[in-house]
Amino acid sequence: MNTTDEIEISQSEWETMRVIWTLNGASSKQIIAILAEKLGWKASTTKTYLGRLVKKGALSTTKNGREYVYQPLIEEQVAMNNATSGLFDHLCQHKVGPTLTTLINNVELSQSDIEELINELNQKAKTAPEMVKCNCLPDGCDENCEMEEMK
């Protein structure tokens, strides 16, 4: 399974991959039925996304009788890590903290997830700088960036 290559996956392709990851591989018939029930997709829509994911190298396919069976070629956690890293690479470093706070407030977390986050933050706090440098401009930001952070 591919653990290093970054493959850009659209929102709809994510929905398709989530089904395949959850089932650890699935037939086209299974995938079509699940996405029809979950999202109201037609078979042709699902087949389009499956074809795109095969071309991108995210899925392999083998023919089994009259249907195709799809297997993930990328690990789910690796894909999720790449997607979040890509997102945060595009944000002003001054705004990453508030963005993470908003994210935490808007997602459901288990008690063990929260405990793990607290442990990670406690470890990170030991070496964290008092303030992160802006990465928006080559020389950092001007007063406007600092003012935005204070609001």
PDB file of N, CA and C in Angstrom, residues 43-91:
ATOM      1  N   ALA A  43     -25.376   5.217 -10.319  1.00  0.00           N
ATOM      2  CA  ALA A  43     -24.277   4.283 -10.567  1.00  0.00           C
ATOM      3  C   ALA A  43     -23.196   4.928 -11.439  1.00  0.00           C
ATOM      4  N   SER A  44     -23.621   5.696 -12.444  1.00  0.00           N
ATOM      5  CA  SER A  44     -22.644   6.310 -13.354  1.00  0.00           C
ATOM      6  C   SER A  44     -21.750   7.316 -12.620  1.00  0.00           C
ATOM      7  N   THR A  45     -22.303   8.017 -11.636  1.00  0.00           N
ATOM      8  CA  THR A  45     -21.519   8.974 -10.851  1.00  0.00           C
ATOM      9  C   THR A  45     -20.439   8.236 -10.063  1.00  0.00           C
ATOM     10  N   THR A  46     -20.835   7.180  -9.383  1.00  0.00           N
ATOM     11  CA  THR A  46     -19.881   6.401  -8.594  1.00  0.00           C
ATOM     12  C   THR A  46     -18.807   5.804  -9.493  1.00  0.00           C
ATOM     13  N   LYS A  47     -19.208   5.272 -10.641  1.00  0.00           N
ATOM     14  CA  LYS A  47     -18.230   4.687 -11.562  1.00  0.00           C
ATOM     15  C   LYS A  47     -17.234   5.730 -12.051  1.00  0.00           C
ATOM     16  N   THR A  48     -17.691   6.954 -12.261  1.00  0.00           N
ATOM     17  CA  THR A  48     -16.799   8.042 -12.680  1.00  0.00           C
ATOM     18  C   THR A  48     -15.736   8.288 -11.619  1.00  0.00           C
ATOM     19  N   TYR A  49     -16.155   8.381 -10.350  1.00  0.00           N
ATOM     20  CA  TYR A  49     -15.188   8.631  -9.272  1.00  0.00           C
ATOM     21  C   TYR A  49     -14.249   7.450  -9.084  1.00  0.00           C
ATOM     22  N   LEU A  50     -14.763   6.240  -9.219  1.00  0.00           N
ATOM     23  CA  LEU A  50     -13.893   5.070  -9.120  1.00  0.00           C
ATOM     24  C   LEU A  50     -12.825   5.098 -10.211  1.00  0.00           C
ATOM     25  N   GLY A  51     -13.226   5.430 -11.418  1.00  0.00           N
ATOM     26  CA  GLY A  51     -12.273   5.516 -12.532  1.00  0.00           C
ATOM     27  C   GLY A  51     -11.213   6.572 -12.288  1.00  0.00           C
ATOM     28  N   ARG A  52     -11.613   7.714 -11.776  1.00  0.00           N
ATOM     29  CA  ARG A  52     -10.654   8.783 -11.479  1.00  0.00           C
ATOM     30  C   ARG A  52      -9.652   8.340 -10.415  1.00  0.00           C
ATOM     31  N   LEU A  53     -10.147   7.657  -9.395  1.00  0.00           N
ATOM     32  CA  LEU A  53      -9.274   7.218  -8.302  1.00  0.00           C
ATOM     33  C   LEU A  53      -8.291   6.151  -8.764  1.00  0.00           C
ATOM     34  N   VAL A  54      -8.713   5.311  -9.696  1.00  0.00           N
ATOM     35  CA  VAL A  54      -7.803   4.318 -10.270  1.00  0.00           C
ATOM     36  C   VAL A  54      -6.709   5.043 -11.068  1.00  0.00           C
ATOM     37  N   LYS A  55      -7.101   6.020 -11.889  1.00  0.00           N
ATOM     38  CA  LYS A  55      -6.131   6.780 -12.691  1.00  0.00           C
ATOM     39  C   LYS A  55      -5.134   7.532 -11.815  1.00  0.00           C
ATOM     40  N   LYS A  56      -5.593   8.027 -10.677  1.00  0.00           N
ATOM     41  CA  LYS A  56      -4.719   8.771  -9.766  1.00  0.00           C
ATOM     42  C   LYS A  56      -3.786   7.856  -8.972  1.00  0.00           C
ATOM     43  N   GLY A  57      -4.047   6.567  -9.018  1.00  0.00           N
ATOM     44  CA  GLY A  57      -3.226   5.629  -8.262  1.00  0.00           C
ATOM     45  C   GLY A  57      -3.670   5.442  -6.821  1.00  0.00           C
ATOM     46  N   ALA A  58      -4.906   5.849  -6.503  1.00  0.00           N
ATOM     47  CA  ALA A  58      -5.435   5.686  -5.148  1.00  0.00           C
ATOM     48  C   ALA A  58      -6.088   4.314  -4.966  1.00  0.00           C
ATOM     49  N   LEU A  59      -6.525   3.710  -6.071  1.00  0.00           N
ATOM     50  CA  LEU A  59      -7.201   2.413  -6.033  1.00  0.00           C
ATOM     51  C   LEU A  59      -6.611   1.473  -7.073  1.00  0.00           C
ATOM     52  N   SER A  60      -6.661   0.188  -6.760  1.00  0.00           N
ATOM     53  CA  SER A  60      -6.396  -0.826  -7.783  1.00  0.00           C
ATOM     54  C   SER A  60      -7.724  -1.511  -8.058  1.00  0.00           C
ATOM     55  N   THR A  61      -7.815  -2.127  -9.190  1.00  0.00           N
ATOM     56  CA  THR A  61      -9.054  -2.820  -9.535  1.00  0.00           C
ATOM     57  C   THR A  61      -8.727  -4.163 -10.178  1.00  0.00           C
ATOM     58  N   THR A  62      -9.521  -5.148  -9.830  1.00  0.00           N
ATOM     59  CA  THR A  62      -9.411  -6.465 -10.458  1.00  0.00           C
ATOM     60  C   THR A  62     -10.810  -6.903 -10.848  1.00  0.00           C
ATOM     61  N   LYS A  63     -10.872  -7.630 -11.936  1.00  0.00           N
ATOM     62  CA  LYS A  63     -12.175  -8.109 -12.398  1.00  0.00           C
ATOM     63  C   LYS A  63     -12.461  -9.456 -11.744  1.00  0.00           C
ATOM     64  N   ASN A  64     -13.649  -9.565 -11.188  1.00  0.00           N
ATOM     65  CA  ASN A  64     -14.080 -10.802 -10.543  1.00  0.00           C
ATOM     66  C   ASN A  64     -15.423 -11.179 -11.161  1.00  0.00           C
ATOM     67  N   GLY A  65     -15.384 -12.027 -12.169  1.00  0.00           N
ATOM     68  CA  GLY A  65     -16.608 -12.365 -12.904  1.00  0.00           C
ATOM     69  C   GLY A  65     -17.055 -11.161 -13.703  1.00  0.00           C
ATOM     70  N   ARG A  66     -18.276 -10.704 -13.422  1.00  0.00           N
ATOM     71  CA  ARG A  66     -18.832  -9.573 -14.167  1.00  0.00           C
ATOM     72  C   ARG A  66     -18.631  -8.232 -13.469  1.00  0.00           C
ATOM     73  N   GLU A  67     -18.053  -8.256 -12.281  1.00  0.00           N
ATOM     74  CA  GLU A  67     -17.877  -6.991 -11.577  1.00  0.00           C
ATOM     75  C   GLU A  67     -16.410  -6.742 -11.222  1.00  0.00           C
ATOM     76  N   TYR A  68     -16.147  -5.523 -10.835  1.00  0.00           N
ATOM     77  CA  TYR A  68     -14.812  -5.118 -10.449  1.00  0.00           C
ATOM     78  C   TYR A  68     -14.724  -5.006  -8.933  1.00  0.00           C
ATOM     79  N   VAL A  69     -13.544  -5.352  -8.415  1.00  0.00           N
ATOM     80  CA  VAL A  69     -13.279  -5.220  -6.995  1.00  0.00           C
ATOM     81  C   VAL A  69     -12.179  -4.179  -6.842  1.00  0.00           C
ATOM     82  N   TYR A  70     -12.402  -3.233  -5.942  1.00  0.00           N
ATOM     83  CA  TYR A  70     -11.474  -2.122  -5.726  1.00  0.00           C
ATOM     84  C   TYR A  70     -10.778  -2.266  -4.386  1.00  0.00           C
ATOM     85  N   GLN A  71      -9.472  -2.048  -4.395  1.00  0.00           N
ATOM     86  CA  GLN A  71      -8.648  -2.082  -3.191  1.00  0.00           C
ATOM     87  C   GLN A  71      -7.927  -0.744  -3.067  1.00  0.00           C
ATOM     88  N   PRO A  72      -7.823  -0.218  -1.845  1.00  0.00           N
ATOM     89  CA  PRO A  72      -7.090   1.039  -1.672  1.00  0.00           C
ATOM     90  C   PRO A  72      -5.590   0.819  -1.854  1.00  0.00           C
ATOM     91  N   LEU A  73      -4.961   1.752  -2.517  1.00  0.00           N
ATOM     92  CA  LEU A  73      -3.503   1.723  -2.679  1.00  0.00           C
ATOM     93  C   LEU A  73      -2.825   2.747  -1.777  1.00  0.00           C
ATOM     94  N   ILE A  74      -3.636   3.563  -1.122  1.00  0.00           N
ATOM     95  CA  ILE A  74      -3.111   4.532  -0.162  1.00  0.00           C
ATOM     96  C   ILE A  74      -3.786   4.286   1.186  1.00  0.00           C
ATOM     97  N   GLU A  75      -3.023   4.451   2.239  1.00  0.00           N
ATOM     98  CA  GLU A  75      -3.570   4.251   3.576  1.00  0.00           C
ATOM     99  C   GLU A  75      -4.415   5.456   3.971  1.00  0.00           C
ATOM    100  N   GLU A  76      -5.503   5.183   4.660  1.00  0.00           N
ATOM    101  CA  GLU A  76      -6.431   6.245   5.051  1.00  0.00           C
ATOM    102  C   GLU A  76      -5.750   7.311   5.907  1.00  0.00           C
ATOM    103  N   GLN A  77      -5.014   6.904   6.936  1.00  0.00           N
ATOM    104  CA  GLN A  77      -4.392   7.881   7.825  1.00  0.00           C
ATOM    105  C   GLN A  77      -3.356   8.715   7.082  1.00  0.00           C
ATOM    106  N   VAL A  78      -2.619   8.108   6.182  1.00  0.00           N
ATOM    107  CA  VAL A  78      -1.637   8.849   5.385  1.00  0.00           C
ATOM    108  C   VAL A  78      -2.338   9.879   4.510  1.00  0.00           C
ATOM    109  N   ALA A  79      -3.429   9.487   3.882  1.00  0.00           N
ATOM    110  CA  ALA A  79      -4.183  10.419   3.034  1.00  0.00           C
ATOM    111  C   ALA A  79      -4.738  11.571   3.861  1.00  0.00           C
ATOM    112  N   MET A  80      -5.248  11.263   5.052  1.00  0.00           N
ATOM    113  CA  MET A  80      -5.788  12.316   5.917  1.00  0.00           C
ATOM    114  C   MET A  80      -4.679  13.255   6.380  1.00  0.00           C
ATOM    115  N   ASN A  81      -3.533  12.701   6.744  1.00  0.00           N
ATOM    116  CA  ASN A  81      -2.401  13.536   7.168  1.00  0.00           C
ATOM    117  C   ASN A  81      -1.932  14.445   6.039  1.00  0.00           C
ATOM    118  N   ASN A  82      -1.850  13.901   4.827  1.00  0.00           N
ATOM    119  CA  ASN A  82      -1.426  14.708   3.674  1.00  0.00           C
ATOM    120  C   ASN A  82      -2.422  15.827   3.392  1.00  0.00           C
ATOM    121  N   ALA A  83      -3.717  15.515   3.502  1.00  0.00           N
ATOM    122  CA  ALA A  83      -4.738  16.531   3.234  1.00  0.00           C
ATOM    123  C   ALA A  83      -4.671  17.655   4.257  1.00  0.00           C
ATOM    124  N   THR A  84      -4.525  17.314   5.538  1.00  0.00           N
ATOM    125  CA  THR A  84      -4.479  18.359   6.562  1.00  0.00           C
ATOM    126  C   THR A  84      -3.181  19.143   6.491  1.00  0.00           C
ATOM    127  N   SER A  85      -2.071  18.477   6.205  1.00  0.00           N
ATOM    128  CA  SER A  85      -0.808  19.200   6.056  1.00  0.00           C
ATOM    129  C   SER A  85      -0.898  20.184   4.900  1.00  0.00           C
ATOM    130  N   GLY A  86      -1.493  19.735   3.798  1.00  0.00           N
ATOM    131  CA  GLY A  86      -1.656  20.615   2.644  1.00  0.00           C
ATOM    132  C   GLY A  86      -2.491  21.833   2.979  1.00  0.00           C
ATOM    133  N   LEU A  87      -3.537  21.650   3.765  1.00  0.00           N
ATOM    134  CA  LEU A  87      -4.388  22.767   4.164  1.00  0.00           C
ATOM    135  C   LEU A  87      -3.604  23.747   5.024  1.00  0.00           C
ATOM    136  N   PHE A  88      -2.945  23.248   6.047  1.00  0.00           N
ATOM    137  CA  PHE A  88      -2.245  24.133   6.977  1.00  0.00           C
ATOM    138  C   PHE A  88      -1.016  24.781   6.354  1.00  0.00           C
ATOM    139  N   ASP A  89      -0.459  24.194   5.298  1.00  0.00           N
ATOM    140  CA  ASP A  89       0.646  24.823   4.578  1.00  0.00           C
ATOM    141  C   ASP A  89       0.218  26.126   3.918  1.00  0.00           C
ATOM    142  N   HIS A  90      -1.084  26.268   3.646  1.00  0.00           N
ATOM    143  CA  HIS A  90      -1.608  27.453   2.958  1.00  0.00           C
ATOM    144  C   HIS A  90      -2.104  28.539   3.903  1.00  0.00           C
ATOM    145  N   LEU A  91      -2.053  28.293   5.195  1.00  0.00           N
ATOM    146  CA  LEU A  91      -2.558  29.265   6.164  1.00  0.00           C
ATOM    147  C   LEU A  91      -1.433  30.112   6.733  1.00  0.00           C
TER     148      LEU A  91
END
